Structures are given as structure tokens and as C-alpha cells.
XYZ file of C-alpha atoms in Angstrom:
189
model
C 0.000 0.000 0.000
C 0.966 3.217 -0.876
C 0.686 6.508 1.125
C 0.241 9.686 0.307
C -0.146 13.401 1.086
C -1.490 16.334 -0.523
C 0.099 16.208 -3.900
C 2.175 13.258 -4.099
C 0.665 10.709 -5.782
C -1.999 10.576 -8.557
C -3.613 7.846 -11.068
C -4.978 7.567 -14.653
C -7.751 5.663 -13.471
C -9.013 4.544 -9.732
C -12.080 3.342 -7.568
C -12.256 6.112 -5.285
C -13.672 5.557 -1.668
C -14.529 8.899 0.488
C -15.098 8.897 4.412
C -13.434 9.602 7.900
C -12.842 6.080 8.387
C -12.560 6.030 11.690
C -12.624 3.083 13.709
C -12.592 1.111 10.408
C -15.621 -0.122 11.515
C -18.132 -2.657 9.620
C -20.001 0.143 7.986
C -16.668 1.123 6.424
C -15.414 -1.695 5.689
C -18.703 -2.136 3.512
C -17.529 0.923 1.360
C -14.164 -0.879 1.093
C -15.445 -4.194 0.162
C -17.737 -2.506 -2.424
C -14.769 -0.423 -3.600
C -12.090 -3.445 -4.091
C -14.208 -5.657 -6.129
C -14.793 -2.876 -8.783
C -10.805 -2.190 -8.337
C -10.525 -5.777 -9.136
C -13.126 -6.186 -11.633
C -11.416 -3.102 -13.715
C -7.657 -4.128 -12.914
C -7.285 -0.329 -11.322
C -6.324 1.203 -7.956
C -8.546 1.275 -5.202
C -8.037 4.982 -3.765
C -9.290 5.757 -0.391
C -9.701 9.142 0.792
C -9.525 10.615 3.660
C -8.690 13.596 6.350
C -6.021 13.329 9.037
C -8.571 14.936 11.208
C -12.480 14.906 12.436
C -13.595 17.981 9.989
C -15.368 19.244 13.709
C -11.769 19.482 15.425
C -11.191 22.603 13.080
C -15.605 23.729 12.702
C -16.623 23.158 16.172
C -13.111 22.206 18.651
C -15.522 21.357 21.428
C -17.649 19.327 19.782
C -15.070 17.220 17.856
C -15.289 13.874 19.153
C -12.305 11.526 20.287
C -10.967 9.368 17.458
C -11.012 5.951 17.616
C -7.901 4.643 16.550
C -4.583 6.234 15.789
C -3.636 7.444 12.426
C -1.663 3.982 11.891
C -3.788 2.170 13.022
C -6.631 3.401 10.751
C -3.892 2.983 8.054
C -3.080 -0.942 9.118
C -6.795 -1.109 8.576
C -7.361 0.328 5.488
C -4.223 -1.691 4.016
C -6.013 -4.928 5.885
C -9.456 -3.882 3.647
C -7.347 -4.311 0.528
C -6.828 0.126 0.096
C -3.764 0.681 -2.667
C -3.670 3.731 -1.855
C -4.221 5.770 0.732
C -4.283 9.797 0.630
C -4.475 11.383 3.925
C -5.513 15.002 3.622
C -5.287 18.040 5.884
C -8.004 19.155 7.161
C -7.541 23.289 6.888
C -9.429 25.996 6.469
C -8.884 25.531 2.846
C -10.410 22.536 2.223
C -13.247 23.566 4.449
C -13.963 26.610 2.346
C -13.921 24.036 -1.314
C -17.251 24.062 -2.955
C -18.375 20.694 -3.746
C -18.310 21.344 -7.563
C -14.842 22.408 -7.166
C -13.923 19.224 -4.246
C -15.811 17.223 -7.405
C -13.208 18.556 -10.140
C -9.833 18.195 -7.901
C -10.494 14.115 -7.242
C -11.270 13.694 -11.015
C -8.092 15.663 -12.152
C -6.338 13.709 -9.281
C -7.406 10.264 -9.584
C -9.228 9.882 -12.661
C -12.020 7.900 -11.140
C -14.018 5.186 -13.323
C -16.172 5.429 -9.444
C -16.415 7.138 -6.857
C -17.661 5.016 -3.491
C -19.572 7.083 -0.313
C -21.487 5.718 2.162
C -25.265 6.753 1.948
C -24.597 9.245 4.659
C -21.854 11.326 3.144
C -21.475 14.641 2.933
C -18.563 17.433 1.451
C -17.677 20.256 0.535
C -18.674 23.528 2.285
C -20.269 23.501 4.843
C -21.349 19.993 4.351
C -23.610 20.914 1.249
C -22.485 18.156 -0.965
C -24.579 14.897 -0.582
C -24.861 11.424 -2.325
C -27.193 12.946 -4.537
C -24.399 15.970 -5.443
C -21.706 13.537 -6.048
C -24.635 11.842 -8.180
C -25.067 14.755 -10.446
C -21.524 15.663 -10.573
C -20.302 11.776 -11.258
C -22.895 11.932 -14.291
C -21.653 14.834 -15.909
C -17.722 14.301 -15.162
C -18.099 10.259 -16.306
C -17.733 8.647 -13.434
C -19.838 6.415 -11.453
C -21.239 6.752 -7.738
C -22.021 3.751 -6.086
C -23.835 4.656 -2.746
C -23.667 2.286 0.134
C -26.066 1.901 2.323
C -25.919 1.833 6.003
C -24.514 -1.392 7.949
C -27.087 -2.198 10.368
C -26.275 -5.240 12.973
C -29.395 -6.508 15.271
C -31.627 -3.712 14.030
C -28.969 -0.556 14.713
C -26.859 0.854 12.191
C -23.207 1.056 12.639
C -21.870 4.173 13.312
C -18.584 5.838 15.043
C -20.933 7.467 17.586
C -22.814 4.234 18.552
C -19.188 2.822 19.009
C -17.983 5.954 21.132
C -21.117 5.547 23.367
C -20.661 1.507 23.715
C -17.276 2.433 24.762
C -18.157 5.281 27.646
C -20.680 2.603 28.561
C -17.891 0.036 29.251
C -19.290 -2.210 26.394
C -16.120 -2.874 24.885
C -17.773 -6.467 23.697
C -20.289 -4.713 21.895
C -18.105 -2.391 20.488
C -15.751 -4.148 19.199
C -18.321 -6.676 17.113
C -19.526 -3.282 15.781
C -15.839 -2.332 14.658
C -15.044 -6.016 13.435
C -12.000 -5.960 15.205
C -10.309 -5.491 18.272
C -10.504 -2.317 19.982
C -6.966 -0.911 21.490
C -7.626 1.586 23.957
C -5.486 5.007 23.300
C -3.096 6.380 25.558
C -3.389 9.714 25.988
């Protein structure tokens, strides 16, 4: 797997995958599964996308909420999921500010996309205005495809970073960890 920055690394043709990712958790995993099989059916990259931060740590400090792995772990993972590539982005002010048109137009002149992957909940661009229905419309008219996936749900509740954050204050670590799919390592401070 190969891992990259802002600017260092680029493809003629990729599955692209979008998210946080953190916690690697079931519901991602999902978007990565979904991703590597059209990497493998097209012989191209699987890209996945993401920030080095929660957007909220820059929007909203106080609200941001405690990651739940470290950045290599989340990287281990991603590699584990089958990720060629991996492009870790900055969260700044910049890319805050990026229209989703314009967000859109950078990951097609990037990575060339023959898809772009997003889980059914995801959202970019400024202030959060792009949704899977944007990336829809923009995928049609730049020529790729968006493949929407929709949300993991185990015994009736879906998957989600926040339900694992809460199983954790709880002290379900059990729980939490069948929710991640794999083990969880507790962070030291």
C-alpha cells in the first residue's frame, strides 16, 4: 500500500472511496469491500480518501469527538481492507472553504475515477452541502460512477462511530468491538 499526502501521488484511473474512516468499523469496511471488487473487476487502484482529522476538530473544537484509533492504526486497517492507496488530507481551512463542484473537479483531475464510493450518509464540501445525490449529479456529468452504500445495520442498529464511542463510555467494549469487526486498542493519551 501506498501513502500519500497532498500532492504526491496521482492515477490515470481509480475506484475512489470517500469517508473519515474512523474506527474502520463494519459500515466502512462495507464501502471498502464494495470499492475493491470494482478495483478488481477493472484491474485499477482502489483509492481511499480521507482527512487526518475529524472535519469538527477545526468547525466546532468542542464538539469534535475523540478518534477511535490512531492514524496507523486506521492505516493498518485500510491496508487490511485491501486500500492501494491511501491519501491522507489536511483538514484546513482551505479545504473547508472548497465548494463541492470544485472538491468534485480536484479528485477527477487527481485520480481519474471510473467510481467514486460514499457511504449513503456522506457529505462534502462547504459547509457539508455536498450529498450522495451531489456527487450523483456531478459523477454523471464528469463520467464517473457513484455507487452509494447503504448503512450497515447489525441486530436492528446501524453502525456508526458514535454508537461505538457511546458503547465504549458505557464500558461495552464487547459490543463495540463486534460493531468495529475488530479489536478495539484503547489510546493512551
Amino acid at each position: 500500500m501506498r501513502i500519500c499526502g497532498n500532492d504526491t501521488l496521482h492515477t490515470e484511473a481509480s475506484v475512489l472511496v470517500l469517508g473519515m474512516f474512523d474506527g474502520v468499523h463494519r459500515g466502512h469496511q462495507a464501502l471498502m469491500q464494495k470499492a475493491r471488487a470494482l478495483a478488481d473487476e477493472w484491474d485499477i487502484p482502489m483509492v481511499v480518501m480521507t482527512f487526518d482529522r475529524h472535519p469538527l476538530s477545526l468547525i466546532a473544537p468542542a464538539m469534535a469527538p475523540p478518534m477511535l484509533t490512531t492514524p496507523e492504526e486506521r492505516l493498518r486497517l485500510m491496508e487490511e481492507q485491501g486500500a492501494d492507496i491511501v491519501c491522507v488530507i489536511p483538514f484546513t481551512e482551505t479545504v473547508r472553504e472548497i465548494a463541492p463542484e470544485e472538491f468534485v473537479r480536484l479528485l477527477v483531475a487527481r485520480w481519474h475515477p471510473k467510481a467514486i464510493v460514499i457511504g449513503y450518509n456522506y457529505n462534502f464540501g462547504r459547509h457539508g452541502k455536498g450529498t450522495p445525490d451531489t456527487m450523483r449529479r456531478l459523477g454523471g456529468a464528469a463520467g464517473f460512477e457513484t455507487v452509494v452504500v447503504p448503512e450497515v445495520r447489525i441486530q436492528g442498529e446501524t453502525v456508526s462511530s458514535t454508537r461505538i464511542r457511546k458503547l465504549l463510555t458505557e464500558g461495552n467494549t464487547a459490543e463495540a468491538e463486534r460493531l468495529l469487526g475488530h479489536p478495539y486498542r484503547q489510546k493512551t493519551p
